[in-house]
Amino acid sequence: MKPSLCRFAALAIACFPLGRTYCQTVAELSLDDCVAIALSENPTVRIADMDIAKADYSKKETLGQLLPTLSFDGSYNRTLQKQVAYMDFDAFGGMGDMEGADVPEDGSKSDEGFKMGLDNAYSLGFQASVPLVAPQLWASLKLSDVQIAKAAEQARASRLDLVNQVKNAYYALLLAHDSRRVVQESYDMAELTHNTYVKRHAAGDASEYEVLRTSVAMKNIEPEMIQCDIAIRRAHLQLAILMGVDADTPFSVAGTLSDYEQTMYGDVLGMQPDLTNNTSLAMNDIETRALEKTLGVQKAAWWPTLSLGGNYSWNSSSNGSPFRNFRWTSYSMVGLSLSIPIYQGGQRYNRIKQARIQLDQMAYTRENLVRSLSSQATLAIDNIKLNVKQIASSQESVGEATRAHDIQEKSFAIGAASYLDLRDSELSLTRARLAYYQAVYNYLVAASDLELLLGNAPVEKYTTPEIKKPTK
């Protein structure tokens, strides 16, 4: 088996309840199984989780600025041309003739001056500092907490969106299978009728035209079966991609669309346009808190900062070769550094004004967002209720079409109905069944979209334990 197939098999088996038996090559997955596998294997979810970890490391980076820093520095300088110092000896009276002064023999004063410094200079030492009063850093820590909350909410939104996509893909695959089954039943009925006419024609009781007509009616269904097979393949690939498994991984889905009708009416009665868990509103609240914290950071820029610093170093200077005549001396100091911001051209004032304007914009954005989402939720619930009515109507139509077809089938068997009457009842039954499954599909997709809008999908229910991947 390929490694990807082994990985998927391990995931699928871990999601299955105990006491159920599955084929070793084709796993039968329920909706919960598919969602659980997607939440553990889809790269989108992993990327969102990485964003949370990245935000946490960003907070630790900010926290590190409040801790002491220690560094070791070293430098070497080689003097290529020494500095020259000039002195006015006349200002010192007779000191111009002191030892070391560069005075010519004729008594005139030299303008060449004194060369100062040594050829080599070494410096080695430790530097340490720690902030004692840092209002902006303290405010930045609170902002980092908000960034982590934002990343967590984005991860939750990513999971909710993935659950919605997997559900819709799963329902589409069920619809394709149910449609294929209905078309297959229509083909079987047409084939049975054709075989009947073939036997009657052999017995001399039916014309060749009737045989050809039933054959054409049977073959006209074959393109529909091919289209259903294409739809199944497309839906299977889409679901496999969302689950994060290879496209050629064999699996099948459990149940039919009609299985969801049992809990449909109870779910509709419990639907309320509660936007408490909506991800867009949650992100708006988090961004508002972030702007408030940003405003706090800008205000903290007005406060003074105080830091403690010190160093311990070794210095050496010499002439000539840089590898000889070392004379090391040590030096150490400890001190406080106070910085009081006074004037920066109005930069801090304008930053505060910008932050306040952004807060006002966020308030108006939330007000408009609440109105828009409330309308969407109300319309979605109304649409779901209409889908329920359509399902009930379609189900009643299927029952009537089934009874009508049974009557025509018995009438045709005794010669009381023509083939056209039988074929018309078959087509009516097929259309009624397809309409029923389409109505159920529309309801399920609408309910899944509403769940995404309200943000109340039970993501925790689909969490699977960590699975040990098989080795190659």
mmCIF file with all atom_site columns, C-alpha atoms in Angstrom, residues 52-189:
data_model
loop_
_atom_site.group_PDB
_atom_site.id
_atom_site.type_symbol
_atom_site.label_atom_id
_atom_site.label_alt_id
_atom_site.label_comp_id
_atom_site.label_asym_id
_atom_site.label_entity_id
_atom_site.label_seq_id
_atom_site.pdbx_PDB_ins_code
_atom_site.Cartn_x
_atom_site.Cartn_y
_atom_site.Cartn_z
_atom_site.occupancy
_atom_site.B_iso_or_equiv
_atom_site.pdbx_formal_charge
_atom_site.auth_seq_id
_atom_site.auth_comp_id
_atom_site.auth_asym_id
_atom_site.auth_atom_id
_atom_site.pdbx_PDB_model_num
ATOM 1   C CA . ILE A 1 52  ? -1.467  31.123 16.834  1.00 0.00 ? 52  ILE A CA 1
ATOM 2   C CA . ALA A 1 53  ? 1.987   29.820 17.660  1.00 0.00 ? 53  ALA A CA 1
ATOM 3   C CA . LYS A 1 54  ? 3.538   32.698 15.741  1.00 0.00 ? 54  LYS A CA 1
ATOM 4   C CA . ALA A 1 55  ? 1.491   35.250 17.697  1.00 0.00 ? 55  ALA A CA 1
ATOM 5   C CA . ASP A 1 56  ? 2.543   33.587 20.952  1.00 0.00 ? 56  ASP A CA 1
ATOM 6   C CA . TYR A 1 57  ? 6.207   33.858 19.981  1.00 0.00 ? 57  TYR A CA 1
ATOM 7   C CA . SER A 1 58  ? 5.627   37.510 19.097  1.00 0.00 ? 58  SER A CA 1
ATOM 8   C CA . LYS A 1 59  ? 4.356   38.123 22.619  1.00 0.00 ? 59  LYS A CA 1
ATOM 9   C CA . LYS A 1 60  ? 7.399   36.388 24.080  1.00 0.00 ? 60  LYS A CA 1
ATOM 10  C CA . GLU A 1 61  ? 9.573   38.618 21.910  1.00 0.00 ? 61  GLU A CA 1
ATOM 11  C CA . THR A 1 62  ? 7.906   41.696 23.401  1.00 0.00 ? 62  THR A CA 1
ATOM 12  C CA . LEU A 1 63  ? 8.278   40.241 26.890  1.00 0.00 ? 63  LEU A CA 1
ATOM 13  C CA . GLY A 1 64  ? 11.970  39.742 26.230  1.00 0.00 ? 64  GLY A CA 1
ATOM 14  C CA . GLN A 1 65  ? 12.411  43.497 25.876  1.00 0.00 ? 65  GLN A CA 1
ATOM 15  C CA . LEU A 1 66  ? 11.543  43.857 29.573  1.00 0.00 ? 66  LEU A CA 1
ATOM 16  C CA . LEU A 1 67  ? 14.251  41.407 30.623  1.00 0.00 ? 67  LEU A CA 1
ATOM 17  C CA . PRO A 1 68  ? 17.937  42.218 31.134  1.00 0.00 ? 68  PRO A CA 1
ATOM 18  C CA . THR A 1 69  ? 20.192  42.147 28.101  1.00 0.00 ? 69  THR A CA 1
ATOM 19  C CA . LEU A 1 70  ? 23.849  41.131 28.176  1.00 0.00 ? 70  LEU A CA 1
ATOM 20  C CA . SER A 1 71  ? 26.367  41.335 25.376  1.00 0.00 ? 71  SER A CA 1
ATOM 21  C CA . PHE A 1 72  ? 30.098  40.930 24.913  1.00 0.00 ? 72  PHE A CA 1
ATOM 22  C CA . ASP A 1 73  ? 31.819  43.400 22.603  1.00 0.00 ? 73  ASP A CA 1
ATOM 23  C CA . GLY A 1 74  ? 35.329  43.570 21.288  1.00 0.00 ? 74  GLY A CA 1
ATOM 24  C CA . SER A 1 75  ? 37.128  45.997 19.010  1.00 0.00 ? 75  SER A CA 1
ATOM 25  C CA . TYR A 1 76  ? 40.599  46.747 17.620  1.00 0.00 ? 76  TYR A CA 1
ATOM 26  C CA . ASN A 1 77  ? 41.700  50.006 16.026  1.00 0.00 ? 77  ASN A CA 1
ATOM 27  C CA . ARG A 1 78  ? 44.963  50.675 14.206  1.00 0.00 ? 78  ARG A CA 1
ATOM 28  C CA . THR A 1 79  ? 45.936  54.306 13.959  1.00 0.00 ? 79  THR A CA 1
ATOM 29  C CA . LEU A 1 80  ? 47.123  55.178 10.458  1.00 0.00 ? 80  LEU A CA 1
ATOM 30  C CA . GLN A 1 81  ? 47.743  58.894 11.097  1.00 0.00 ? 81  GLN A CA 1
ATOM 31  C CA . LYS A 1 82  ? 47.815  60.315 14.599  1.00 0.00 ? 82  LYS A CA 1
ATOM 32  C CA . GLN A 1 83  ? 46.001  63.411 15.678  1.00 0.00 ? 83  GLN A CA 1
ATOM 33  C CA . VAL A 1 84  ? 48.014  66.621 16.115  1.00 0.00 ? 84  VAL A CA 1
ATOM 34  C CA . ALA A 1 85  ? 47.524  69.110 18.932  1.00 0.00 ? 85  ALA A CA 1
ATOM 35  C CA . TYR A 1 86  ? 48.729  72.715 18.841  1.00 0.00 ? 86  TYR A CA 1
ATOM 36  C CA . MET A 1 87  ? 49.558  74.892 21.814  1.00 0.00 ? 87  MET A CA 1
ATOM 37  C CA . ASP A 1 88  ? 50.314  78.610 22.172  1.00 0.00 ? 88  ASP A CA 1
ATOM 38  C CA . PHE A 1 89  ? 53.562  78.615 24.213  1.00 0.00 ? 89  PHE A CA 1
ATOM 39  C CA . ASP A 1 90  ? 53.680  82.417 24.400  1.00 0.00 ? 90  ASP A CA 1
ATOM 40  C CA . ALA A 1 91  ? 50.627  82.296 26.644  1.00 0.00 ? 91  ALA A CA 1
ATOM 41  C CA . PHE A 1 92  ? 52.686  80.287 29.156  1.00 0.00 ? 92  PHE A CA 1
ATOM 42  C CA . GLY A 1 93  ? 55.601  82.738 29.323  1.00 0.00 ? 93  GLY A CA 1
ATOM 43  C CA . GLY A 1 94  ? 58.934  80.970 29.516  1.00 0.00 ? 94  GLY A CA 1
ATOM 44  C CA . MET A 1 95  ? 57.353  77.515 29.457  1.00 0.00 ? 95  MET A CA 1
ATOM 45  C CA . GLY A 1 96  ? 57.907  77.390 25.736  1.00 0.00 ? 96  GLY A CA 1
ATOM 46  C CA . ASP A 1 97  ? 61.410  76.083 26.359  1.00 0.00 ? 97  ASP A CA 1
ATOM 47  C CA . MET A 1 98  ? 60.242  73.233 28.553  1.00 0.00 ? 98  MET A CA 1
ATOM 48  C CA . GLU A 1 99  ? 61.464  69.755 27.851  1.00 0.00 ? 99  GLU A CA 1
ATOM 49  C CA . GLY A 1 100 ? 59.594  68.056 25.031  1.00 0.00 ? 100 GLY A CA 1
ATOM 50  C CA . ALA A 1 101 ? 58.618  71.207 23.194  1.00 0.00 ? 101 ALA A CA 1
ATOM 51  C CA . ASP A 1 102 ? 59.508  71.228 19.541  1.00 0.00 ? 102 ASP A CA 1
ATOM 52  C CA . VAL A 1 103 ? 61.429  74.573 19.361  1.00 0.00 ? 103 VAL A CA 1
ATOM 53  C CA . PRO A 1 104 ? 63.910  75.327 16.581  1.00 0.00 ? 104 PRO A CA 1
ATOM 54  C CA . GLU A 1 105 ? 67.501  76.407 17.370  1.00 0.00 ? 105 GLU A CA 1
ATOM 55  C CA . ASP A 1 106 ? 66.935  79.904 15.962  1.00 0.00 ? 106 ASP A CA 1
ATOM 56  C CA . GLY A 1 107 ? 64.368  80.562 18.695  1.00 0.00 ? 107 GLY A CA 1
ATOM 57  C CA . SER A 1 108 ? 61.309  80.672 16.457  1.00 0.00 ? 108 SER A CA 1
ATOM 58  C CA . LYS A 1 109 ? 58.188  78.799 17.483  1.00 0.00 ? 109 LYS A CA 1
ATOM 59  C CA . SER A 1 110 ? 57.225  75.623 15.567  1.00 0.00 ? 110 SER A CA 1
ATOM 60  C CA . ASP A 1 111 ? 53.740  75.233 14.043  1.00 0.00 ? 111 ASP A CA 1
ATOM 61  C CA . GLU A 1 112 ? 53.946  71.455 13.706  1.00 0.00 ? 112 GLU A CA 1
ATOM 62  C CA . GLY A 1 113 ? 52.305  70.715 17.082  1.00 0.00 ? 113 GLY A CA 1
ATOM 63  C CA . PHE A 1 114 ? 52.223  67.445 19.070  1.00 0.00 ? 114 PHE A CA 1
ATOM 64  C CA . LYS A 1 115 ? 51.215  64.076 17.689  1.00 0.00 ? 115 LYS A CA 1
ATOM 65  C CA . MET A 1 116 ? 48.825  62.308 20.088  1.00 0.00 ? 116 MET A CA 1
ATOM 66  C CA . GLY A 1 117 ? 47.674  58.713 20.554  1.00 0.00 ? 117 GLY A CA 1
ATOM 67  C CA . LEU A 1 118 ? 49.122  55.247 20.133  1.00 0.00 ? 118 LEU A CA 1
ATOM 68  C CA . ASP A 1 119 ? 49.238  52.899 17.193  1.00 0.00 ? 119 ASP A CA 1
ATOM 69  C CA . ASN A 1 120 ? 47.073  50.078 18.608  1.00 0.00 ? 120 ASN A CA 1
ATOM 70  C CA . ALA A 1 121 ? 43.923  50.229 20.682  1.00 0.00 ? 121 ALA A CA 1
ATOM 71  C CA . TYR A 1 122 ? 42.083  47.161 22.040  1.00 0.00 ? 122 TYR A CA 1
ATOM 72  C CA . SER A 1 123 ? 38.783  47.047 23.874  1.00 0.00 ? 123 SER A CA 1
ATOM 73  C CA . LEU A 1 124 ? 36.968  44.012 25.318  1.00 0.00 ? 124 LEU A CA 1
ATOM 74  C CA . GLY A 1 125 ? 34.041  44.053 27.684  1.00 0.00 ? 125 GLY A CA 1
ATOM 75  C CA . PHE A 1 126 ? 30.517  43.132 28.783  1.00 0.00 ? 126 PHE A CA 1
ATOM 76  C CA . GLN A 1 127 ? 27.531  45.427 28.367  1.00 0.00 ? 127 GLN A CA 1
ATOM 77  C CA . ALA A 1 128 ? 24.336  44.942 30.425  1.00 0.00 ? 128 ALA A CA 1
ATOM 78  C CA . SER A 1 129 ? 21.082  46.878 30.661  1.00 0.00 ? 129 SER A CA 1
ATOM 79  C CA . VAL A 1 130 ? 17.565  46.414 31.986  1.00 0.00 ? 130 VAL A CA 1
ATOM 80  C CA . PRO A 1 131 ? 14.517  48.677 31.626  1.00 0.00 ? 131 PRO A CA 1
ATOM 81  C CA . LEU A 1 132 ? 13.065  49.760 34.962  1.00 0.00 ? 132 LEU A CA 1
ATOM 82  C CA . VAL A 1 133 ? 10.236  51.996 33.796  1.00 0.00 ? 133 VAL A CA 1
ATOM 83  C CA . ALA A 1 134 ? 8.972   51.283 30.257  1.00 0.00 ? 134 ALA A CA 1
ATOM 84  C CA . PRO A 1 135 ? 5.293   52.288 29.835  1.00 0.00 ? 135 PRO A CA 1
ATOM 85  C CA . GLN A 1 136 ? 5.215   51.610 26.086  1.00 0.00 ? 136 GLN A CA 1
ATOM 86  C CA . LEU A 1 137 ? 6.567   48.095 26.492  1.00 0.00 ? 137 LEU A CA 1
ATOM 87  C CA . TRP A 1 138 ? 4.021   47.350 29.198  1.00 0.00 ? 138 TRP A CA 1
ATOM 88  C CA . ALA A 1 139 ? 1.222   48.531 26.921  1.00 0.00 ? 139 ALA A CA 1
ATOM 89  C CA . SER A 1 140 ? 2.649   46.490 24.029  1.00 0.00 ? 140 SER A CA 1
ATOM 90  C CA . LEU A 1 141 ? 2.321   43.313 26.107  1.00 0.00 ? 141 LEU A CA 1
ATOM 91  C CA . LYS A 1 142 ? -1.426  43.881 26.372  1.00 0.00 ? 142 LYS A CA 1
ATOM 92  C CA . LEU A 1 143 ? -1.551  44.411 22.615  1.00 0.00 ? 143 LEU A CA 1
ATOM 93  C CA . SER A 1 144 ? 0.260   41.092 22.113  1.00 0.00 ? 144 SER A CA 1
ATOM 94  C CA . ASP A 1 145 ? -2.470  39.307 24.100  1.00 0.00 ? 145 ASP A CA 1
ATOM 95  C CA . VAL A 1 146 ? -5.050  40.730 21.711  1.00 0.00 ? 146 VAL A CA 1
ATOM 96  C CA . GLN A 1 147 ? -3.011  39.541 18.715  1.00 0.00 ? 147 GLN A CA 1
ATOM 97  C CA . ILE A 1 148 ? -3.026  36.006 20.124  1.00 0.00 ? 148 ILE A CA 1
ATOM 98  C CA . ALA A 1 149 ? -6.808  36.190 20.576  1.00 0.00 ? 149 ALA A CA 1
ATOM 99  C CA . LYS A 1 150 ? -7.125  37.403 16.987  1.00 0.00 ? 150 LYS A CA 1
ATOM 100 C CA . ALA A 1 151 ? -5.060  34.488 15.676  1.00 0.00 ? 151 ALA A CA 1
ATOM 101 C CA . ALA A 1 152 ? -7.160  32.044 17.734  1.00 0.00 ? 152 ALA A CA 1
ATOM 102 C CA . GLU A 1 153 ? -10.387 33.490 16.340  1.00 0.00 ? 153 GLU A CA 1
ATOM 103 C CA . GLN A 1 154 ? -9.021  33.282 12.808  1.00 0.00 ? 154 GLN A CA 1
ATOM 104 C CA . ALA A 1 155 ? -8.184  29.633 13.440  1.00 0.00 ? 155 ALA A CA 1
ATOM 105 C CA . ARG A 1 156 ? -11.727 29.030 14.693  1.00 0.00 ? 156 ARG A CA 1
ATOM 106 C CA . ALA A 1 157 ? -13.149 30.760 11.615  1.00 0.00 ? 157 ALA A CA 1
ATOM 107 C CA . SER A 1 158 ? -10.945 28.586 9.413   1.00 0.00 ? 158 SER A CA 1
ATOM 108 C CA . ARG A 1 159 ? -12.240 25.448 11.111  1.00 0.00 ? 159 ARG A CA 1
ATOM 109 C CA . LEU A 1 160 ? -15.863 26.567 10.799  1.00 0.00 ? 160 LEU A CA 1
ATOM 110 C CA . ASP A 1 161 ? -15.386 27.296 7.112   1.00 0.00 ? 161 ASP A CA 1
ATOM 111 C CA . LEU A 1 162 ? -13.745 23.916 6.585   1.00 0.00 ? 162 LEU A CA 1
ATOM 112 C CA . VAL A 1 163 ? -16.599 22.129 8.370   1.00 0.00 ? 163 VAL A CA 1
ATOM 113 C CA . ASN A 1 164 ? -19.062 23.927 6.100   1.00 0.00 ? 164 ASN A CA 1
ATOM 114 C CA . GLN A 1 165 ? -17.143 22.995 2.956   1.00 0.00 ? 165 GLN A CA 1
ATOM 115 C CA . VAL A 1 166 ? -16.808 19.347 3.986   1.00 0.00 ? 166 VAL A CA 1
ATOM 116 C CA . LYS A 1 167 ? -20.507 19.107 4.793   1.00 0.00 ? 167 LYS A CA 1
ATOM 117 C CA . ASN A 1 168 ? -21.533 20.643 1.475   1.00 0.00 ? 168 ASN A CA 1
ATOM 118 C CA . ALA A 1 169 ? -19.147 18.352 -0.413  1.00 0.00 ? 169 ALA A CA 1
ATOM 119 C CA . TYR A 1 170 ? -20.455 15.345 1.513   1.00 0.00 ? 170 TYR A CA 1
ATOM 120 C CA . TYR A 1 171 ? -24.056 16.289 0.725   1.00 0.00 ? 171 TYR A CA 1
ATOM 121 C CA . ALA A 1 172 ? -23.134 16.792 -2.936  1.00 0.00 ? 172 ALA A CA 1
ATOM 122 C CA . LEU A 1 173 ? -21.646 13.298 -3.029  1.00 0.00 ? 173 LEU A CA 1
ATOM 123 C CA . LEU A 1 174 ? -24.776 11.842 -1.428  1.00 0.00 ? 174 LEU A CA 1
ATOM 124 C CA . LEU A 1 175 ? -26.926 13.704 -3.967  1.00 0.00 ? 175 LEU A CA 1
ATOM 125 C CA . ALA A 1 176 ? -24.831 12.320 -6.816  1.00 0.00 ? 176 ALA A CA 1
ATOM 126 C CA . HIS A 1 177 ? -25.175 8.763  -5.487  1.00 0.00 ? 177 HIS A CA 1
ATOM 127 C CA . ASP A 1 178 ? -28.928 9.115  -4.891  1.00 0.00 ? 178 ASP A CA 1
ATOM 128 C CA . SER A 1 179 ? -29.432 10.621 -8.347  1.00 0.00 ? 179 SER A CA 1
ATOM 129 C CA . ARG A 1 180 ? -27.405 7.794  -9.847  1.00 0.00 ? 180 ARG A CA 1
ATOM 130 C CA . ARG A 1 181 ? -29.545 5.267  -8.038  1.00 0.00 ? 181 ARG A CA 1
ATOM 131 C CA . VAL A 1 182 ? -32.777 6.894  -9.258  1.00 0.00 ? 182 VAL A CA 1
ATOM 132 C CA . VAL A 1 183 ? -31.541 7.034  -12.830 1.00 0.00 ? 183 VAL A CA 1
ATOM 133 C CA . GLN A 1 184 ? -30.405 3.417  -12.550 1.00 0.00 ? 184 GLN A CA 1
ATOM 134 C CA . GLU A 1 185 ? -33.886 2.409  -11.384 1.00 0.00 ? 185 GLU A CA 1
ATOM 135 C CA . SER A 1 186 ? -35.373 4.274  -14.344 1.00 0.00 ? 186 SER A CA 1
ATOM 136 C CA . TYR A 1 187 ? -32.973 2.475  -16.643 1.00 0.00 ? 187 TYR A CA 1
ATOM 137 C CA . ASP A 1 188 ? -33.868 -0.886 -15.093 1.00 0.00 ? 188 ASP A CA 1
ATOM 138 C CA . MET A 1 189 ? -37.586 -0.203 -15.637 1.00 0.00 ? 189 MET A CA 1
#
